[in-house]
JSON list of C-alpha atoms in Angstrom, two decimals:
[
{"chain": "G", "resi": 1, "resn": "UNK", "atom": "CA", "xyz": [-93.53, -104.40, 44.61]},
{"chain": "G", "resi": 2, "resn": "UNK", "atom": "CA", "xyz": [-91.56, -106.75, 44.07]},
{"chain": "G", "resi": 3, "resn": "UNK", "atom": "CA", "xyz": [-90.89, -106.84, 40.32]},
{"chain": "G", "resi": 4, "resn": "UNK", "atom": "CA", "xyz": [-89.76, -103.46, 40.30]},
{"chain": "G", "resi": 5, "resn": "UNK", "atom": "CA", "xyz": [-87.26, -104.26, 43.39]},
{"chain": "G", "resi": 6, "resn": "UNK", "atom": "CA", "xyz": [-86.29, -107.10, 41.19]},
{"chain": "G", "resi": 7, "resn": "UNK", "atom": "CA", "xyz": [-85.67, -104.86, 37.81]},
{"chain": "G", "resi": 8, "resn": "UNK", "atom": "CA", "xyz": [-83.88, -102.54, 39.56]},
{"chain": "G", "resi": 9, "resn": "UNK", "atom": "CA", "xyz": [-81.15, -104.90, 41.02]},
{"chain": "G", "resi": 10, "resn": "UNK", "atom": "CA", "xyz": [-80.84, -106.44, 37.32]},
{"chain": "G", "resi": 11, "resn": "UNK", "atom": "CA", "xyz": [-80.43, -102.85, 35.80]},
{"chain": "G", "resi": 12, "resn": "UNK", "atom": "CA", "xyz": [-78.31, -102.20, 38.74]},
{"chain": "G", "resi": 13, "resn": "UNK", "atom": "CA", "xyz": [-75.85, -105.39, 37.97]},
{"chain": "G", "resi": 14, "resn": "UNK", "atom": "CA", "xyz": [-75.72, -104.24, 34.42]},
{"chain": "G", "resi": 15, "resn": "UNK", "atom": "CA", "xyz": [-74.53, -101.14, 34.40]},
{"chain": "G", "resi": 16, "resn": "UNK", "atom": "CA", "xyz": [-71.99, -102.20, 37.46]},
{"chain": "G", "resi": 17, "resn": "UNK", "atom": "CA", "xyz": [-70.56, -104.60, 34.76]},
{"chain": "G", "resi": 18, "resn": "UNK", "atom": "CA", "xyz": [-71.13, -102.79, 31.39]},
{"chain": "G", "resi": 19, "resn": "UNK", "atom": "CA", "xyz": [-67.80, -102.88, 29.21]},
{"chain": "G", "resi": 20, "resn": "UNK", "atom": "CA", "xyz": [-66.31, -99.34, 28.91]},
{"chain": "G", "resi": 21, "resn": "UNK", "atom": "CA", "xyz": [-66.79, -97.70, 25.61]},
{"chain": "G", "resi": 22, "resn": "UNK", "atom": "CA", "xyz": [-63.86, -98.51, 23.09]},
{"chain": "G", "resi": 23, "resn": "UNK", "atom": "CA", "xyz": [-61.98, -95.56, 21.86]},
{"chain": "G", "resi": 24, "resn": "UNK", "atom": "CA", "xyz": [-59.31, -96.02, 19.08]},
{"chain": "G", "resi": 25, "resn": "UNK", "atom": "CA", "xyz": [-56.72, -94.44, 17.62]},
{"chain": "G", "resi": 26, "resn": "UNK", "atom": "CA", "xyz": [-56.99, -96.59, 14.33]},
{"chain": "G", "resi": 27, "resn": "UNK", "atom": "CA", "xyz": [-60.40, -98.06, 13.08]},
{"chain": "G", "resi": 28, "resn": "UNK", "atom": "CA", "xyz": [-60.28, -99.08, 9.40]},
{"chain": "G", "resi": 29, "resn": "UNK", "atom": "CA", "xyz": [-61.80, -101.60, 7.10]},
{"chain": "G", "resi": 30, "resn": "UNK", "atom": "CA", "xyz": [-61.09, -101.48, 3.43]},
{"chain": "G", "resi": 31, "resn": "UNK", "atom": "CA", "xyz": [-60.38, -104.40, 0.40]},
{"chain": "G", "resi": 32, "resn": "UNK", "atom": "CA", "xyz": [-57.33, -105.48, 2.20]},
{"chain": "G", "resi": 33, "resn": "UNK", "atom": "CA", "xyz": [-59.03, -105.71, 6.08]},
{"chain": "G", "resi": 34, "resn": "UNK", "atom": "CA", "xyz": [-59.27, -104.54, 9.03]},
{"chain": "G", "resi": 35, "resn": "UNK", "atom": "CA", "xyz": [-57.01, -102.97, 11.39]},
{"chain": "G", "resi": 36, "resn": "UNK", "atom": "CA", "xyz": [-58.08, -101.37, 14.72]},
{"chain": "G", "resi": 37, "resn": "UNK", "atom": "CA", "xyz": [-56.12, -99.87, 17.53]},
{"chain": "G", "resi": 38, "resn": "UNK", "atom": "CA", "xyz": [-57.05, -98.74, 20.53]},
{"chain": "G", "resi": 39, "resn": "UNK", "atom": "CA", "xyz": [-56.00, -95.44, 22.28]},
{"chain": "G", "resi": 40, "resn": "UNK", "atom": "CA", "xyz": [-52.65, -95.91, 24.28]},
{"chain": "G", "resi": 41, "resn": "UNK", "atom": "CA", "xyz": [-52.58, -96.10, 28.02]},
{"chain": "G", "resi": 42, "resn": "UNK", "atom": "CA", "xyz": [-50.35, -94.57, 30.10]},
{"chain": "G", "resi": 43, "resn": "UNK", "atom": "CA", "xyz": [-48.95, -97.70, 32.32]},
{"chain": "G", "resi": 44, "resn": "UNK", "atom": "CA", "xyz": [-46.03, -96.03, 33.77]},
{"chain": "G", "resi": 45, "resn": "UNK", "atom": "CA", "xyz": [-44.57, -92.32, 34.55]},
{"chain": "G", "resi": 46, "resn": "UNK", "atom": "CA", "xyz": [-41.48, -91.58, 36.04]},
{"chain": "G", "resi": 47, "resn": "UNK", "atom": "CA", "xyz": [-40.38, -87.93, 36.59]},
{"chain": "G", "resi": 48, "resn": "UNK", "atom": "CA", "xyz": [-37.23, -87.52, 38.39]},
{"chain": "G", "resi": 49, "resn": "UNK", "atom": "CA", "xyz": [-35.70, -83.60, 38.64]},
{"chain": "G", "resi": 50, "resn": "UNK", "atom": "CA", "xyz": [-35.85, -82.54, 34.84]},
{"chain": "G", "resi": 51, "resn": "UNK", "atom": "CA", "xyz": [-36.15, -86.24, 33.62]},
{"chain": "G", "resi": 52, "resn": "UNK", "atom": "CA", "xyz": [-39.32, -87.77, 32.13]},
{"chain": "G", "resi": 53, "resn": "UNK", "atom": "CA", "xyz": [-40.15, -91.31, 30.91]},
{"chain": "G", "resi": 54, "resn": "UNK", "atom": "CA", "xyz": [-43.09, -92.57, 29.85]},
{"chain": "G", "resi": 55, "resn": "UNK", "atom": "CA", "xyz": [-44.64, -96.22, 29.00]},
{"chain": "G", "resi": 56, "resn": "UNK", "atom": "CA", "xyz": [-47.45, -96.27, 27.12]},
{"chain": "G", "resi": 57, "resn": "UNK", "atom": "CA", "xyz": [-49.42, -99.17, 25.69]},
{"chain": "G", "resi": 58, "resn": "UNK", "atom": "CA", "xyz": [-52.03, -100.14, 22.95]},
{"chain": "G", "resi": 59, "resn": "UNK", "atom": "CA", "xyz": [-53.69, -103.31, 20.99]},
{"chain": "G", "resi": 60, "resn": "UNK", "atom": "CA", "xyz": [-53.67, -103.61, 17.38]},
{"chain": "G", "resi": 61, "resn": "UNK", "atom": "CA", "xyz": [-55.58, -106.23, 15.30]},
{"chain": "G", "resi": 62, "resn": "UNK", "atom": "CA", "xyz": [-54.40, -106.83, 11.80]},
{"chain": "G", "resi": 63, "resn": "UNK", "atom": "CA", "xyz": [-57.22, -109.02, 9.90]},
{"chain": "G", "resi": 64, "resn": "UNK", "atom": "CA", "xyz": [-57.94, -110.25, 13.54]},
{"chain": "G", "resi": 65, "resn": "UNK", "atom": "CA", "xyz": [-53.99, -110.87, 14.82]},
{"chain": "G", "resi": 66, "resn": "UNK", "atom": "CA", "xyz": [-53.89, -108.73, 18.04]},
{"chain": "G", "resi": 67, "resn": "UNK", "atom": "CA", "xyz": [-50.21, -107.17, 18.70]},
{"chain": "G", "resi": 68, "resn": "UNK", "atom": "CA", "xyz": [-49.17, -105.36, 21.73]},
{"chain": "G", "resi": 69, "resn": "UNK", "atom": "CA", "xyz": [-47.87, -101.84, 20.84]},
{"chain": "G", "resi": 70, "resn": "UNK", "atom": "CA", "xyz": [-45.18, -100.59, 22.99]},
{"chain": "G", "resi": 71, "resn": "UNK", "atom": "CA", "xyz": [-44.10, -96.69, 23.14]},
{"chain": "G", "resi": 72, "resn": "UNK", "atom": "CA", "xyz": [-41.04, -94.89, 25.82]},
{"chain": "G", "resi": 73, "resn": "UNK", "atom": "CA", "xyz": [-40.74, -91.86, 25.64]},
{"chain": "G", "resi": 74, "resn": "UNK", "atom": "CA", "xyz": [-38.12, -90.04, 27.71]},
{"chain": "G", "resi": 75, "resn": "UNK", "atom": "CA", "xyz": [-36.96, -86.55, 28.31]},
{"chain": "G", "resi": 76, "resn": "UNK", "atom": "CA", "xyz": [-33.81, -84.78, 29.92]},
{"chain": "G", "resi": 77, "resn": "UNK", "atom": "CA", "xyz": [-31.37, -82.26, 29.71]},
{"chain": "G", "resi": 78, "resn": "UNK", "atom": "CA", "xyz": [-28.42, -84.68, 30.09]},
{"chain": "G", "resi": 79, "resn": "UNK", "atom": "CA", "xyz": [-28.06, -87.69, 27.60]},
{"chain": "G", "resi": 80, "resn": "UNK", "atom": "CA", "xyz": [-30.11, -90.74, 27.76]},
{"chain": "G", "resi": 81, "resn": "UNK", "atom": "CA", "xyz": [-29.10, -93.90, 26.78]},
{"chain": "G", "resi": 82, "resn": "UNK", "atom": "CA", "xyz": [-30.47, -95.22, 23.77]},
{"chain": "G", "resi": 83, "resn": "UNK", "atom": "CA", "xyz": [-32.83, -98.42, 24.29]},
{"chain": "G", "resi": 84, "resn": "UNK", "atom": "CA", "xyz": [-32.61, -100.87, 21.08]},
{"chain": "G", "resi": 85, "resn": "UNK", "atom": "CA", "xyz": [-35.04, -104.15, 20.59]},
{"chain": "G", "resi": 86, "resn": "UNK", "atom": "CA", "xyz": [-33.99, -107.57, 18.97]},
{"chain": "G", "resi": 87, "resn": "UNK", "atom": "CA", "xyz": [-34.89, -110.64, 18.39]},
{"chain": "G", "resi": 88, "resn": "UNK", "atom": "CA", "xyz": [-34.55, -111.55, 21.46]},
{"chain": "G", "resi": 89, "resn": "UNK", "atom": "CA", "xyz": [-36.61, -108.80, 23.08]},
{"chain": "G", "resi": 90, "resn": "UNK", "atom": "CA", "xyz": [-39.92, -109.46, 24.91]},
{"chain": "G", "resi": 91, "resn": "UNK", "atom": "CA", "xyz": [-42.37, -108.05, 27.13]},
{"chain": "G", "resi": 92, "resn": "UNK", "atom": "CA", "xyz": [-43.35, -110.13, 30.16]},
{"chain": "G", "resi": 93, "resn": "UNK", "atom": "CA", "xyz": [-46.87, -109.39, 32.18]},
{"chain": "G", "resi": 94, "resn": "UNK", "atom": "CA", "xyz": [-47.69, -110.80, 35.35]},
{"chain": "G", "resi": 95, "resn": "UNK", "atom": "CA", "xyz": [-51.34, -111.03, 36.58]},
{"chain": "G", "resi": 96, "resn": "UNK", "atom": "CA", "xyz": [-52.88, -111.15, 39.90]},
{"chain": "G", "resi": 97, "resn": "UNK", "atom": "CA", "xyz": [-53.64, -114.65, 39.64]},
{"chain": "G", "resi": 98, "resn": "UNK", "atom": "CA", "xyz": [-49.82, -115.32, 39.01]},
{"chain": "G", "resi": 99, "resn": "UNK", "atom": "CA", "xyz": [-49.91, -116.40, 35.13]},
{"chain": "G", "resi": 100, "resn": "UNK", "atom": "CA", "xyz": [-47.33, -115.00, 32.64]},
{"chain": "G", "resi": 101, "resn": "UNK", "atom": "CA", "xyz": [-47.54, -113.73, 29.50]},
{"chain": "G", "resi": 102, "resn": "UNK", "atom": "CA", "xyz": [-45.33, -113.30, 26.84]},
{"chain": "G", "resi": 103, "resn": "UNK", "atom": "CA", "xyz": [-44.70, -111.14, 23.85]},
{"chain": "G", "resi": 104, "resn": "UNK", "atom": "CA", "xyz": [-42.11, -111.60, 21.37]},
{"chain": "G", "resi": 105, "resn": "UNK", "atom": "CA", "xyz": [-40.36, -108.84, 19.90]},
{"chain": "G", "resi": 106, "resn": "UNK", "atom": "CA", "xyz": [-42.02, -108.57, 16.02]},
{"chain": "G", "resi": 107, "resn": "UNK", "atom": "CA", "xyz": [-38.93, -106.15, 14.80]},
{"chain": "G", "resi": 108, "resn": "UNK", "atom": "CA", "xyz": [-35.01, -106.89, 15.16]},
{"chain": "G", "resi": 109, "resn": "UNK", "atom": "CA", "xyz": [-32.57, -104.33, 15.83]},
{"chain": "G", "resi": 110, "resn": "UNK", "atom": "CA", "xyz": [-34.47, -101.18, 16.37]},
{"chain": "G", "resi": 111, "resn": "UNK", "atom": "CA", "xyz": [-33.78, -98.65, 18.81]},
{"chain": "G", "resi": 112, "resn": "UNK", "atom": "CA", "xyz": [-35.54, -95.47, 19.90]},
{"chain": "G", "resi": 113, "resn": "UNK", "atom": "CA", "xyz": [-35.12, -92.21, 18.14]},
{"chain": "G", "resi": 114, "resn": "UNK", "atom": "CA", "xyz": [-33.12, -89.04, 19.39]},
{"chain": "G", "resi": 115, "resn": "UNK", "atom": "CA", "xyz": [-35.00, -86.13, 19.00]},
{"chain": "G", "resi": 116, "resn": "UNK", "atom": "CA", "xyz": [-33.31, -82.46, 20.04]},
{"chain": "G", "resi": 117, "resn": "UNK", "atom": "CA", "xyz": [-35.59, -80.02, 21.31]},
{"chain": "G", "resi": 118, "resn": "UNK", "atom": "CA", "xyz": [-34.21, -76.58, 21.12]},
{"chain": "G", "resi": 119, "resn": "UNK", "atom": "CA", "xyz": [-36.63, -74.72, 22.44]},
{"chain": "G", "resi": 120, "resn": "UNK", "atom": "CA", "xyz": [-37.05, -76.32, 25.95]},
{"chain": "G", "resi": 121, "resn": "UNK", "atom": "CA", "xyz": [-33.41, -77.60, 25.62]},
{"chain": "G", "resi": 122, "resn": "UNK", "atom": "CA", "xyz": [-34.46, -81.71, 26.05]},
{"chain": "G", "resi": 123, "resn": "UNK", "atom": "CA", "xyz": [-33.42, -84.13, 24.57]},
{"chain": "G", "resi": 124, "resn": "UNK", "atom": "CA", "xyz": [-36.06, -86.78, 23.71]},
{"chain": "G", "resi": 125, "resn": "UNK", "atom": "CA", "xyz": [-36.04, -90.18, 22.88]},
{"chain": "G", "resi": 126, "resn": "UNK", "atom": "CA", "xyz": [-38.90, -91.87, 21.24]},
{"chain": "G", "resi": 127, "resn": "UNK", "atom": "CA", "xyz": [-39.02, -95.84, 20.65]},
{"chain": "G", "resi": 128, "resn": "UNK", "atom": "CA", "xyz": [-42.29, -97.58, 19.49]},
{"chain": "G", "resi": 129, "resn": "UNK", "atom": "CA", "xyz": [-42.56, -101.45, 18.43]},
{"chain": "G", "resi": 130, "resn": "UNK", "atom": "CA", "xyz": [-45.13, -103.85, 18.39]},
{"chain": "G", "resi": 131, "resn": "UNK", "atom": "CA", "xyz": [-44.92, -107.27, 19.81]},
{"chain": "G", "resi": 132, "resn": "UNK", "atom": "CA", "xyz": [-46.40, -110.51, 19.15]},
{"chain": "G", "resi": 133, "resn": "UNK", "atom": "CA", "xyz": [-48.35, -112.73, 21.55]},
{"chain": "G", "resi": 134, "resn": "UNK", "atom": "CA", "xyz": [-47.47, -115.95, 21.68]},
{"chain": "G", "resi": 135, "resn": "UNK", "atom": "CA", "xyz": [-50.26, -117.43, 23.08]},
{"chain": "G", "resi": 136, "resn": "UNK", "atom": "CA", "xyz": [-54.03, -118.47, 22.00]},
{"chain": "G", "resi": 137, "resn": "UNK", "atom": "CA", "xyz": [-55.86, -118.38, 24.99]},
{"chain": "G", "resi": 138, "resn": "UNK", "atom": "CA", "xyz": [-56.52, -114.65, 26.22]},
{"chain": "G", "resi": 139, "resn": "UNK", "atom": "CA", "xyz": [-59.44, -115.24, 29.04]},
{"chain": "G", "resi": 140, "resn": "UNK", "atom": "CA", "xyz": [-57.05, -114.95, 31.83]},
{"chain": "G", "resi": 141, "resn": "UNK", "atom": "CA", "xyz": [-55.65, -110.99, 30.00]},
{"chain": "G", "resi": 142, "resn": "UNK", "atom": "CA", "xyz": [-59.77, -110.18, 30.16]},
{"chain": "G", "resi": 143, "resn": "UNK", "atom": "CA", "xyz": [-60.40, -111.45, 33.99]},
{"chain": "G", "resi": 144, "resn": "UNK", "atom": "CA", "xyz": [-57.46, -110.63, 35.87]},
{"chain": "G", "resi": 145, "resn": "UNK", "atom": "CA", "xyz": [-55.47, -107.29, 36.72]},
{"chain": "G", "resi": 146, "resn": "UNK", "atom": "CA", "xyz": [-51.72, -106.79, 35.90]},
{"chain": "G", "resi": 147, "resn": "UNK", "atom": "CA", "xyz": [-49.41, -106.91, 39.00]},
{"chain": "G", "resi": 148, "resn": "UNK", "atom": "CA", "xyz": [-45.95, -106.57, 37.06]},
{"chain": "G", "resi": 149, "resn": "UNK", "atom": "CA", "xyz": [-44.73, -105.64, 33.72]},
{"chain": "G", "resi": 150, "resn": "UNK", "atom": "CA", "xyz": [-41.07, -106.60, 32.36]},
{"chain": "G", "resi": 151, "resn": "UNK", "atom": "CA", "xyz": [-39.13, -105.36, 29.20]},
{"chain": "G", "resi": 152, "resn": "UNK", "atom": "CA", "xyz": [-36.52, -107.46, 28.02]},
{"chain": "G", "resi": 153, "resn": "UNK", "atom": "CA", "xyz": [-34.05, -105.12, 25.81]},
{"chain": "G", "resi": 154, "resn": "UNK", "atom": "CA", "xyz": [-31.74, -105.63, 23.16]},
{"chain": "G", "resi": 155, "resn": "UNK", "atom": "CA", "xyz": [-29.23, -104.93, 26.37]},
{"chain": "G", "resi": 156, "resn": "UNK", "atom": "CA", "xyz": [-31.26, -104.12, 29.55]},
{"chain": "G", "resi": 157, "resn": "UNK", "atom": "CA", "xyz": [-34.05, -105.38, 31.23]},
{"chain": "G", "resi": 158, "resn": "UNK", "atom": "CA", "xyz": [-36.67, -103.10, 33.18]},
{"chain": "G", "resi": 159, "resn": "UNK", "atom": "CA", "xyz": [-39.32, -103.32, 35.60]},
{"chain": "G", "resi": 160, "resn": "UNK", "atom": "CA", "xyz": [-42.78, -101.78, 35.79]},
{"chain": "G", "resi": 161, "resn": "UNK", "atom": "CA", "xyz": [-45.25, -101.72, 39.10]},
{"chain": "G", "resi": 162, "resn": "UNK", "atom": "CA", "xyz": [-48.01, -101.26, 37.44]},
{"chain": "G", "resi": 163, "resn": "UNK", "atom": "CA", "xyz": [-50.77, -99.38, 39.47]},
{"chain": "G", "resi": 164, "resn": "UNK", "atom": "CA", "xyz": [-54.66, -99.25, 39.37]},
{"chain": "G", "resi": 165, "resn": "UNK", "atom": "CA", "xyz": [-55.01, -95.45, 38.74]},
{"chain": "G", "resi": 166, "resn": "UNK", "atom": "CA", "xyz": [-52.51, -93.03, 37.51]},
{"chain": "G", "resi": 167, "resn": "UNK", "atom": "CA", "xyz": [-52.53, -89.52, 37.32]},
{"chain": "G", "resi": 168, "resn": "UNK", "atom": "CA", "xyz": [-49.71, -88.39, 35.57]},
{"chain": "G", "resi": 169, "resn": "UNK", "atom": "CA", "xyz": [-48.03, -85.24, 35.66]},
{"chain": "G", "resi": 170, "resn": "UNK", "atom": "CA", "xyz": [-46.89, -84.64, 32.11]},
{"chain": "G", "resi": 171, "resn": "UNK", "atom": "CA", "xyz": [-50.34, -86.38, 30.71]},
{"chain": "G", "resi": 172, "resn": "UNK", "atom": "CA", "xyz": [-53.52, -85.28, 31.04]},
{"chain": "G", "resi": 173, "resn": "UNK", "atom": "CA", "xyz": [-56.17, -87.73, 31.54]},
{"chain": "G", "resi": 174, "resn": "UNK", "atom": "CA", "xyz": [-56.39, -90.66, 34.58]},
{"chain": "G", "resi": 175, "resn": "UNK", "atom": "CA", "xyz": [-55.14, -93.98, 33.24]},
{"chain": "G", "resi": 176, "resn": "UNK", "atom": "CA", "xyz": [-55.89, -97.82, 35.03]},
{"chain": "G", "resi": 177, "resn": "UNK", "atom": "CA", "xyz": [-52.66, -99.30, 33.84]},
{"chain": "G", "resi": 178, "resn": "UNK", "atom": "CA", "xyz": [-53.26, -102.85, 36.36]},
{"chain": "G", "resi": 179, "resn": "UNK", "atom": "CA", "xyz": [-57.21, -103.19, 33.56]},
{"chain": "G", "resi": 180, "resn": "UNK", "atom": "CA", "xyz": [-55.29, -102.27, 30.39]},
{"chain": "G", "resi": 181, "resn": "UNK", "atom": "CA", "xyz": [-55.93, -106.32, 29.08]},
{"chain": "G", "resi": 182, "resn": "UNK", "atom": "CA", "xyz": [-59.14, -105.91, 30.73]},
{"chain": "G", "resi": 183, "resn": "UNK", "atom": "CA", "xyz": [-60.36, -102.63, 29.38]},
{"chain": "G", "resi": 184, "resn": "UNK", "atom": "CA", "xyz": [-58.81, -102.91, 25.64]},
{"chain": "G", "resi": 185, "resn": "UNK", "atom": "CA", "xyz": [-58.90, -106.56, 24.83]},
{"chain": "G", "resi": 186, "resn": "UNK", "atom": "CA", "xyz": [-62.71, -106.56, 23.70]},
{"chain": "G", "resi": 187, "resn": "UNK", "atom": "CA", "xyz": [-62.23, -103.19, 21.84]},
{"chain": "G", "resi": 188, "resn": "UNK", "atom": "CA", "xyz": [-59.89, -105.41, 19.22]},
{"chain": "G", "resi": 189, "resn": "UNK", "atom": "CA", "xyz": [-61.91, -109.22, 19.27]}
]
């Protein structure tokens, strides 16, 4: 009787702590090397009136070198102030254990693109950029949730408080912004 209970206990533990399966938007290996990009995770949504702001993160691995990919999508019938990145732009994440990680912009002098949707009569701005990891020790990113994210742009700084679970209005699905690195980092190692 003891052995089946012990076996069930260990089976339950392995299921409880099992990693989620990796979902990739890019997973290519060829003669040049390997490029992997995790599926984008919505980490922030702001809907106010007719205006919407969405912030997505994904991780890239280019031949073992990790990158953080940031995408910001804004939609509004009104004028949207452009967001620009320069060589001093950074993404800061604060983990639940108090540690901070900094990511440096891999681009210089890049602004979001304005795309007008004549059907919906909306201004759309889209910014996509990669950020470089500054530390080689990623253990805390794999263990602790993100509590806050700060984006330092060329002329502005924005703070985002990340939720444990996000049920967005504009995008289908349920996202776990706090656990972005915990869920995604093993997929690019």
